[in-house]
Coordinates of C-alpha atoms and ligand atoms in Angstrom, one line a residue:
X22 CA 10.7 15.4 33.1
X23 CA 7.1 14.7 31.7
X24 CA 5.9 11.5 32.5
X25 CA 3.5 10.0 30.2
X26 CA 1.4 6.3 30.4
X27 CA 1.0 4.6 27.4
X28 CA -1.8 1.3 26.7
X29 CA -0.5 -1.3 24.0
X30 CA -3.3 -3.0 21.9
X31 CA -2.2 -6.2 21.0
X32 CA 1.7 -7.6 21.9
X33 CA 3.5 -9.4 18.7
X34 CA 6.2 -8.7 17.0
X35 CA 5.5 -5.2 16.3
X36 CA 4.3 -4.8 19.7
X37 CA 7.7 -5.8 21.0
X38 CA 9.6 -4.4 18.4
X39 CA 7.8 -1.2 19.9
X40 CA 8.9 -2.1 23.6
X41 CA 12.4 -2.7 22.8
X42 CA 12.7 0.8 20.8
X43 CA 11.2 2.7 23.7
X44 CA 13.7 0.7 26.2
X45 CA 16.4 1.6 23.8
X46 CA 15.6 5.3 23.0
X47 CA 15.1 6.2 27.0
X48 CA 17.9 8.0 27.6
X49 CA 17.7 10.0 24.4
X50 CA 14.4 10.2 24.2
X51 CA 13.9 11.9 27.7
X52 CA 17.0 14.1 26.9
X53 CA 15.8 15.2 23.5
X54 CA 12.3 15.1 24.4
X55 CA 11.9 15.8 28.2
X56 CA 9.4 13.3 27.9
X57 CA 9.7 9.4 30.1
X58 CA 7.2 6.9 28.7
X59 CA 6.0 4.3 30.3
X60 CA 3.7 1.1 29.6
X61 CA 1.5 0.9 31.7
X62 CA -1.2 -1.8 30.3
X63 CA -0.5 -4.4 27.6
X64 CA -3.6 -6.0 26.1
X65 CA -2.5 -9.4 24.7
X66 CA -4.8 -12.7 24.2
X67 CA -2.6 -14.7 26.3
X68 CA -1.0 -13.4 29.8
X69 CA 1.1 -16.6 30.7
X70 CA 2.6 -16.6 26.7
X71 CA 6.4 -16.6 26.9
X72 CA 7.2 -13.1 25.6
X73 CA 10.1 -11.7 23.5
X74 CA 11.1 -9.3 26.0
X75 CA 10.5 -9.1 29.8
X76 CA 7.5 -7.4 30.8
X77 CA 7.2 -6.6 34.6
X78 CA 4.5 -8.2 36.5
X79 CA 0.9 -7.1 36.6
X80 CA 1.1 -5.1 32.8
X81 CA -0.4 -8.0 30.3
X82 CA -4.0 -8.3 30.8
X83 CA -6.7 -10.1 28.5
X84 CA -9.3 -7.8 29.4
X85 CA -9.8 -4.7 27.0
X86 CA -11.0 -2.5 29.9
X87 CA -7.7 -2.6 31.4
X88 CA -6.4 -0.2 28.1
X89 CA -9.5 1.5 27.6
X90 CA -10.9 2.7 30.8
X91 CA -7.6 3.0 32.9
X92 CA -7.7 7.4 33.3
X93 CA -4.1 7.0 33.8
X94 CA -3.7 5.3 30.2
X95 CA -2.7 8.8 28.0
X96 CA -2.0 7.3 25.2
X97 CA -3.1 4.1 23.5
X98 CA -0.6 2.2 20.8
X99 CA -2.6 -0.4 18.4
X100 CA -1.3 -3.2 17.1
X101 CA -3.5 -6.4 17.1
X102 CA -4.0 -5.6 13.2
X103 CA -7.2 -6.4 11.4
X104 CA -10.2 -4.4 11.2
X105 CA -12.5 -5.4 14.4
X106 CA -12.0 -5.5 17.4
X107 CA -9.3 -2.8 16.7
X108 CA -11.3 -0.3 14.9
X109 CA -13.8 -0.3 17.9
X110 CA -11.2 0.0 20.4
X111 CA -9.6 2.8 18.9
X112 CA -13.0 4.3 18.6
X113 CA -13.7 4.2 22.4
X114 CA -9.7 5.5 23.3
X115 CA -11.0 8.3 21.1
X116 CA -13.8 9.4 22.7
X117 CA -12.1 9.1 26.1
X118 CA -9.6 11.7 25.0
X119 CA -7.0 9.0 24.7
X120 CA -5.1 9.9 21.7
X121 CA -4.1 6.6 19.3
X122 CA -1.1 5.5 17.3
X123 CA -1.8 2.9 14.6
X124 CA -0.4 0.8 12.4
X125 CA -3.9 -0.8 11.3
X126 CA -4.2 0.6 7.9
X127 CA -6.9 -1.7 7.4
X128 CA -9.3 -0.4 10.6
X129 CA -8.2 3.2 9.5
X130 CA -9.2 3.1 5.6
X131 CA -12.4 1.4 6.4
X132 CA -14.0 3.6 9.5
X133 CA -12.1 6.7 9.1
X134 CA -15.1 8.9 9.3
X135 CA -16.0 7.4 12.3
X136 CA -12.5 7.3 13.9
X137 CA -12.4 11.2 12.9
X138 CA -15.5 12.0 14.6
X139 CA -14.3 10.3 17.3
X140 CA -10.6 12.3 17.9
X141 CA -12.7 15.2 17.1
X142 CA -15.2 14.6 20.2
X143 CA -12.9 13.2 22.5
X144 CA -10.0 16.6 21.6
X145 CA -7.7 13.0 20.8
X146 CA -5.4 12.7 18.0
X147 CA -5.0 10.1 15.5
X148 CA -1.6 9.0 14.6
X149 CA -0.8 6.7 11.4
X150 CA 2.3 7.0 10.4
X151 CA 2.8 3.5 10.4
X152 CA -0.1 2.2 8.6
X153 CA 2.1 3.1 4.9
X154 CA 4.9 2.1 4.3
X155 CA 6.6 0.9 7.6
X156 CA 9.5 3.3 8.5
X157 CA 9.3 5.8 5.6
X158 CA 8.2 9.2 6.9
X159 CA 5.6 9.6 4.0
X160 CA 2.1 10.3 5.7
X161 CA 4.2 13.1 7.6
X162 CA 5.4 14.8 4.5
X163 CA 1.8 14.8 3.2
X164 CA 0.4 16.4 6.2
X165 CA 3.1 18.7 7.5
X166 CA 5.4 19.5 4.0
X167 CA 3.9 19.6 1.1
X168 CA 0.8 21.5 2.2
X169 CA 1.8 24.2 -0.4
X170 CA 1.2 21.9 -3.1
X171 CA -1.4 20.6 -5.1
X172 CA 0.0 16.8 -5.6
X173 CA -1.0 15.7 -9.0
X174 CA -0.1 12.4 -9.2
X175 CA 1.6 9.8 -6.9
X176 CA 2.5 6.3 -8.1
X177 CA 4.2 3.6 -5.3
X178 CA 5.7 0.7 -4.1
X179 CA 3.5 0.1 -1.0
X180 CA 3.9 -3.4 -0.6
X181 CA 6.8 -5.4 0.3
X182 CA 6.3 -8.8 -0.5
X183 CA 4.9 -8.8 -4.0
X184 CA 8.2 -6.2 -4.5
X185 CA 10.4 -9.2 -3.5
X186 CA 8.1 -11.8 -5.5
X187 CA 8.6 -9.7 -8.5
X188 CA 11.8 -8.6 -8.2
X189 CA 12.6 -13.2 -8.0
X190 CA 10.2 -13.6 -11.3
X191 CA 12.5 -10.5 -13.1
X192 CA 16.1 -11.8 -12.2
X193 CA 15.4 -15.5 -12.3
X194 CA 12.7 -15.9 -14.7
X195 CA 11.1 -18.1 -11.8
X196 CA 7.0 -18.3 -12.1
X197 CA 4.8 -16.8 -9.4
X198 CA 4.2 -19.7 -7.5
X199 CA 7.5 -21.2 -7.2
X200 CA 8.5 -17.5 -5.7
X201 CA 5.9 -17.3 -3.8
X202 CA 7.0 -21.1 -2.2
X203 CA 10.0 -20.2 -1.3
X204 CA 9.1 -16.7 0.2
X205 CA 6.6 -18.5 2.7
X206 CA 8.9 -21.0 3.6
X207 CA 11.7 -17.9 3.9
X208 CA 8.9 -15.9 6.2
X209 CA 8.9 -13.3 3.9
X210 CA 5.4 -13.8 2.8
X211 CA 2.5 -15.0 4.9
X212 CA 0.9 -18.6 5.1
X213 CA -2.2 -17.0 3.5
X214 CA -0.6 -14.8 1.0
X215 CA -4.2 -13.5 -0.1
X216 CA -3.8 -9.7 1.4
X217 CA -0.2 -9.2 -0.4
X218 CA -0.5 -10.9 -3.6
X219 CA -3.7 -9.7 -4.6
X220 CA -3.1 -6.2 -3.9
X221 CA -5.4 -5.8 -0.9
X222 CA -2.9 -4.5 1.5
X223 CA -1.7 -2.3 -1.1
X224 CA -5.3 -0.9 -1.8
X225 CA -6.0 0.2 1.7
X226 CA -2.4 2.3 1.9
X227 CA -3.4 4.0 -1.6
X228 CA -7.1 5.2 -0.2
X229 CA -5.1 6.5 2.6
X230 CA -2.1 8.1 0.6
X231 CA -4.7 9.6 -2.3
X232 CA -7.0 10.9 0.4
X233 CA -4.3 12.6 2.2
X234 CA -2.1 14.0 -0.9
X235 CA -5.7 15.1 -2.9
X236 CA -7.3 16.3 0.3
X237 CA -10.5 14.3 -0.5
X238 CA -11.7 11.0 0.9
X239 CA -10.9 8.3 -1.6
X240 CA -12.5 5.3 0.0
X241 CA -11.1 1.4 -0.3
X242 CA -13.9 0.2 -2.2
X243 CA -13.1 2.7 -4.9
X244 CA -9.5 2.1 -5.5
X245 CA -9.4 -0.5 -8.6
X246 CA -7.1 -3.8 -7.6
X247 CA -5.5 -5.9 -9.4
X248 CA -3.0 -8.6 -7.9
X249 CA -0.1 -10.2 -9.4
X250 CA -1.0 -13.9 -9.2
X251 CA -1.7 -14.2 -13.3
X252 CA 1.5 -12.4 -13.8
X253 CA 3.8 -14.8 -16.4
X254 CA 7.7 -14.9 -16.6
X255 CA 6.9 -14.2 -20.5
X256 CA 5.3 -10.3 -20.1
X257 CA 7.9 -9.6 -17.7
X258 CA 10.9 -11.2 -20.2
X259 CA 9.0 -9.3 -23.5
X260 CA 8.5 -5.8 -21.0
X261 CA 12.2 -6.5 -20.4
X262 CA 13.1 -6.2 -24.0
X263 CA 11.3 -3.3 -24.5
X264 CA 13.3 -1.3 -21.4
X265 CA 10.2 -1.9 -19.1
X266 CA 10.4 -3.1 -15.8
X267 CA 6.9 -4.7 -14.1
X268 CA 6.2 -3.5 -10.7
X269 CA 2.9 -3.8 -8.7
X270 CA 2.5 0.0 -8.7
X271 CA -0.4 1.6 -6.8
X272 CA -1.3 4.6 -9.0
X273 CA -3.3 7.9 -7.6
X274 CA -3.6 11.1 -10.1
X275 CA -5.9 14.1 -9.7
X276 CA -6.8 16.0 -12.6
X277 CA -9.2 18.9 -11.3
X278 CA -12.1 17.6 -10.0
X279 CA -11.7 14.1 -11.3
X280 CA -9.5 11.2 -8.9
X281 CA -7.9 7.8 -10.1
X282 CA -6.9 5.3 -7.9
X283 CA -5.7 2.0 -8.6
X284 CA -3.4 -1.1 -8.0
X285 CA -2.3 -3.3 -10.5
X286 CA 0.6 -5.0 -12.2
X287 CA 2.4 -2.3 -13.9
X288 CA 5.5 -1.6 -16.4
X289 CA 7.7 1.4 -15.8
X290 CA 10.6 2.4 -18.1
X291 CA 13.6 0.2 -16.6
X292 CA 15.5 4.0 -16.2
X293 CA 12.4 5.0 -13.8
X294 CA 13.5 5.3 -10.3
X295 CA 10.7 2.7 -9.3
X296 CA 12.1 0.0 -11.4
X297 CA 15.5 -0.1 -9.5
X298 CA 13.1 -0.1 -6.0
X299 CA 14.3 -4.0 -5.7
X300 CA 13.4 -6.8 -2.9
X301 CA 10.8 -6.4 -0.2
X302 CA 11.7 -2.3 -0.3
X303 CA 9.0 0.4 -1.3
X304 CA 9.4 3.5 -2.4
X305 CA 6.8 6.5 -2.9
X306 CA 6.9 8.5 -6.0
X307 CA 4.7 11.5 -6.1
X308 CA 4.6 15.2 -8.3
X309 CA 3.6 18.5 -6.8
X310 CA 2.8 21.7 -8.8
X311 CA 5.5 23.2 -6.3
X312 CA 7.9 20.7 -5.5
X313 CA 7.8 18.4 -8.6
X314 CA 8.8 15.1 -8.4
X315 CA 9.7 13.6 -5.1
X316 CA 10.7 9.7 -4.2
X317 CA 10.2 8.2 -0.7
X318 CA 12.2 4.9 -0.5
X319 CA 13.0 2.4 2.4
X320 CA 11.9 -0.2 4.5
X321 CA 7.9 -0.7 4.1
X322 CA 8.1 -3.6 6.3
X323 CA 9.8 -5.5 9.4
X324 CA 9.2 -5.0 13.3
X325 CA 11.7 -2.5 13.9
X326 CA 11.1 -0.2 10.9
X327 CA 7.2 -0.3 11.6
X328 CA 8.6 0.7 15.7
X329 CA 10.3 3.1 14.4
X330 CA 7.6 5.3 12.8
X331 CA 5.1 3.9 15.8
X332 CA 7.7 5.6 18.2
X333 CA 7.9 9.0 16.3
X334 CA 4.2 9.2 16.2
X335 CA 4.0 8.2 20.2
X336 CA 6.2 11.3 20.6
X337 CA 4.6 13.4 18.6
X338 CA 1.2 12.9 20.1
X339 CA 2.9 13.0 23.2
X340 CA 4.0 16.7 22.5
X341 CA 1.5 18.3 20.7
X342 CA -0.3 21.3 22.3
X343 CA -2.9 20.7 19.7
X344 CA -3.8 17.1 17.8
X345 CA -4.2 17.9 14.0
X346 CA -6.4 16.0 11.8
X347 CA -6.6 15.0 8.5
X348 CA -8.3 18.1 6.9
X349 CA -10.5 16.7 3.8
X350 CA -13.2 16.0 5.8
X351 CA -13.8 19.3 5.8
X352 CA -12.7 20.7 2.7
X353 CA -15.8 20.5 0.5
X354 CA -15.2 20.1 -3.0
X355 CA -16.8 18.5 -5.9
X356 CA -14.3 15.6 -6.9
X357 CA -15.7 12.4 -8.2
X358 CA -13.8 9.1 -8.6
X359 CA -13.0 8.5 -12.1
X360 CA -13.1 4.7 -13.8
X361 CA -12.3 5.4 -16.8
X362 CA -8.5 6.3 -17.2
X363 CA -6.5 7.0 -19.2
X364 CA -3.1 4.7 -19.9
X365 CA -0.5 3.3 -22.1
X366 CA -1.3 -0.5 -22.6
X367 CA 1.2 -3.9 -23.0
X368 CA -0.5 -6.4 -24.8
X369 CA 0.3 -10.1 -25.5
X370 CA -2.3 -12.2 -27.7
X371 CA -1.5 -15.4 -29.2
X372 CA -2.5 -15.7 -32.9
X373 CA -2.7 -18.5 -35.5
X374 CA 0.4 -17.5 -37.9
X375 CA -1.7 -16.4 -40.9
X376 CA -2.0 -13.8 -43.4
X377 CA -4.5 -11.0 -42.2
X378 CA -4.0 -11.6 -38.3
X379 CA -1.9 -8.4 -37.6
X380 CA -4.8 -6.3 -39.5
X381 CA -7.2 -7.8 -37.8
X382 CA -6.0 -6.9 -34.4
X383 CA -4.7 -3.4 -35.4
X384 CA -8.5 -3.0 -37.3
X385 CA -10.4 -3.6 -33.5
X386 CA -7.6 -1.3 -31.8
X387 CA -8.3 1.2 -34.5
X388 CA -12.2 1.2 -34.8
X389 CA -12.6 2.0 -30.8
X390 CA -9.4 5.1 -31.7
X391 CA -6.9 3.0 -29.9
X392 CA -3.3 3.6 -31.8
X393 CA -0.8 1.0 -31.6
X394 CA 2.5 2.4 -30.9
X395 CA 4.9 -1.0 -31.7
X396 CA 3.9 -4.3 -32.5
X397 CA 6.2 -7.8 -32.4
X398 CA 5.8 -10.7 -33.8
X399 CA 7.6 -13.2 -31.1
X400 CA 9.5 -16.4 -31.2
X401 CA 8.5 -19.7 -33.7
X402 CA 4.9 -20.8 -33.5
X403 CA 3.8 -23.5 -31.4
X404 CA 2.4 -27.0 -31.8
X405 CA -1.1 -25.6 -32.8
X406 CA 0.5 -22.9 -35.4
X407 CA 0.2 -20.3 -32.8
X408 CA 2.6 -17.3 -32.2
X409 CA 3.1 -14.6 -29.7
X410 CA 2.1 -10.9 -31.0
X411 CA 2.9 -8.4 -28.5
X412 CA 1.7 -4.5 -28.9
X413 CA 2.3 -1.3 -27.4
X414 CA -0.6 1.5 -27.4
X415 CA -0.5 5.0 -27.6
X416 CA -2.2 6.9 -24.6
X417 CA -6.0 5.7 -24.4
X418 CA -8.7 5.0 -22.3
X419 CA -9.1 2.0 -20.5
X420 CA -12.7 1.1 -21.3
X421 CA -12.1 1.7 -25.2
X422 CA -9.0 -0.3 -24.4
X423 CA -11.0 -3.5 -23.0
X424 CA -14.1 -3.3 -25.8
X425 CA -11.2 -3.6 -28.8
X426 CA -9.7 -6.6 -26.6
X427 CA -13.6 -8.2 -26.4
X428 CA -13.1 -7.9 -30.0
X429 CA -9.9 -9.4 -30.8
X430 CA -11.0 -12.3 -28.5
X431 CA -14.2 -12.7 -30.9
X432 CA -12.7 -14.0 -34.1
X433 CA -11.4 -17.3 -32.5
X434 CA -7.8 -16.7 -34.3
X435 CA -6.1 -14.4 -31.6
X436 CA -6.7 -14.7 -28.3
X437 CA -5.6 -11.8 -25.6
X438 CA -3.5 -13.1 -23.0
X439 CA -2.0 -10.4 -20.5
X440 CA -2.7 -6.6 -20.5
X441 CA -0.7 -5.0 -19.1
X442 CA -0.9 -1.3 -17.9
X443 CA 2.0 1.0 -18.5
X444 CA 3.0 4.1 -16.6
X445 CA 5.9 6.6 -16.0
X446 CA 5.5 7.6 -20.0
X447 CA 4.6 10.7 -20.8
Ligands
HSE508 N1 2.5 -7.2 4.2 C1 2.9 -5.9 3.9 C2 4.0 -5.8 2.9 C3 3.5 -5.1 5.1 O1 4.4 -6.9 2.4 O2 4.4 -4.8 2.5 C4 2.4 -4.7 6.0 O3 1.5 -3.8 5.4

């Protein structure tokens, strides 16, 4: 039997939900694995904190150093979140040949050049399974089972709590922020819902998941983001009638040496398989020349599902005779991020009820070669003579898109209200 010490960063609900699945997996795991893990040093801010679990005497320490510089500390688990202190700490495990496994998606989008280097020079590996999509084994299927493929496009449900906030808004009709109430006071979104609902958290998974599937770094700052805070219970009840379903939908597509990336608000055809990925669930949807299409679905979320991919990387670091590493660092290519893409568009203006309005709109679409695929004419006007007018485009790209919008907005009769970017159509 191997024995092998492991340092925890940081001791919350992950952190525990970590130590109980490592108690719980013993027996199997020194059976399957022939490995016995043991924790030796748990970095936590407060040592005399009432714990979750019972931790033996003399393991929680407040000093960093305890991890870091303890030779006996093999292998270093993170999960203090955020991107400093942790990046830095994981940086210095690194280049003392202590391998790492993260769930900080955050710390690992933002200095993963750095962090590379560093497992590189210290012959540590990086482990991340955890940092996308809690339990499900996507990052592993990038790196170790698709490799024969060139993906081409990937499109996801990376974040959990704007699945369930949307998911509320389709079923009930509710409004954002009466969701979004009751999901902070169910715990299922945070007091400061600024990371989930505006599609942060969601942007560092997708530089992570399009850098791995299109083997080319596709940084944070480049990945377009769009939250769903002005989302209305009117797009998503017109998109309803029209068999679309509104997710927020990080989007990824390579088309030789050109990458998109981007998070936004997004209809699907209701028959998609990501419209029936319901509640705080996320799913991964992604096309290979090889494999075609391929979904990933479960639990992006929760402290055991995050423990349970934090524990399969801890054993697969643990057994490796050699750490691999994300290979487009090295693969030298010419691929340049592009901005303007290419999509099918939802549109709802509201229009004063006269002859000529319709013409006008489709006459801007038209002059910047953006065809309209439906139009409606919705409901009874309002107080101020004002109806809805919603449109469907053809295929057609996004900046030609916004200058016909600019457009519309200019005559003072129709003013654009939501667009709305639709995908999953050929
Ligand atoms: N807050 C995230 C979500 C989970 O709602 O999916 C951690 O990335």
């Amino acid at each position: 039997m191997r024995q092998v010490e492991i340092g925890f960063l940081g001791f919350g609900n992950i952190g525990e939900g970590v130590w109980r699945l490592l108690e719980e997996m013993r027996g199997e795991t020194a059976r399957r694995e022939g490995i016995s893990f043991e924790v030796r040093r748990v970095l936590v801010r407060d040592v005399h904190r009432q714990r979750g679990v019972e931790v033996p005497q003399g393991v929680l320490t407040d000093r960093p150093e305890d991890v870091l510089d303890d030779p006996d500390v093999q292998i270093v688990m993170e999960f203090m979140g955020g991107e400093q202190p942790a990046a830095d700490y994981i940086e210095r495990a690194l280049l003392a040949g202590k391998s790492v496994v993260t769930a900080n998606k955050m710390a690992l989008s933002t200095h993963w050049a750095r962090l590379n280097a560093a497992a590189q020079r210290g012959g540590a590996g990086l482990y991340f399974e955890a940092s996308v999509c809690g339990a499900i084994p996507v990052i592993r299927a990038m790196t170790d089972s698709l490799q024969a493929n060139r993906v081409e496009r990937l499109m996801g449900i990376i974040n959990g709590t704007t699945n369930y906030i949307l998911t509320r808004m389709t079923r009930e009709g509710s409004r954002f922020e009466d969701v979004l109430q009751d999901a902070q006071r169910l715990g299922l979104a945070e007091p400061d819902p600024t990371a989930d609902v505006e599609g942060y958290d969601a942007a560092y998974k997708l530089s992570i998941l399009a850098s791995l599937a299109f083997y080319t770094h596709v940084p944070v700052e480049s990945v377009y983001r769009e939250g769903i805070t002005r989302v209305s219970p009117i797009d998503i009840a017109c998109g309803q009638e029209m068999g679309l379903t509104l997710k927020l939908l990080a989007v990824a597509k390579r088309n030789g040496d050109a990458v998109e990336a981007r998070v936004h608000p997004t209809f699907v055809p209701s028959t998609h398989p990501l419209a029936n990925v319901s509640d705080a669930f996320n799913a991964v949807f992604l096309r290979g020349h090889a494999c075609g299409e391929l979904m990933f679905y479960g639990r992006g979320a929760g402290d055991m599902p995050t423990a349970s991919a934090l524990v399969s990387d801890l054993i697969k670091a643990a057994g490796a005779q050699r750490h691999a590493l994300p290979a487009f660092f090295d693969a030298a290519d010419g691929v340049h991020i592009e901005e303007d893409w290419s999509s099918v568009y939802f549109i709802r203006t509201r229009a004063t009820d006269k002859p000529g309005v319709l013409a006008h709109v489709a006459g801007c679409m038209a002059g910047h070669g953006v065809g309209i695929a439906s139009m409606v004419q919705k409901g009874a006007p309002d107080a101020d003579g004002r109806v809805q007018i919603v449109f469907v485009t053809h295929r057609a790209h996004e900046q030609a898109v916004m200058s016909a919008l600019e457009e519309v907005n200019r005559s003072g009769r129709t003013r654009v209200e939501s667009v709305i970017r639709v995908e999953g159509v050929e």
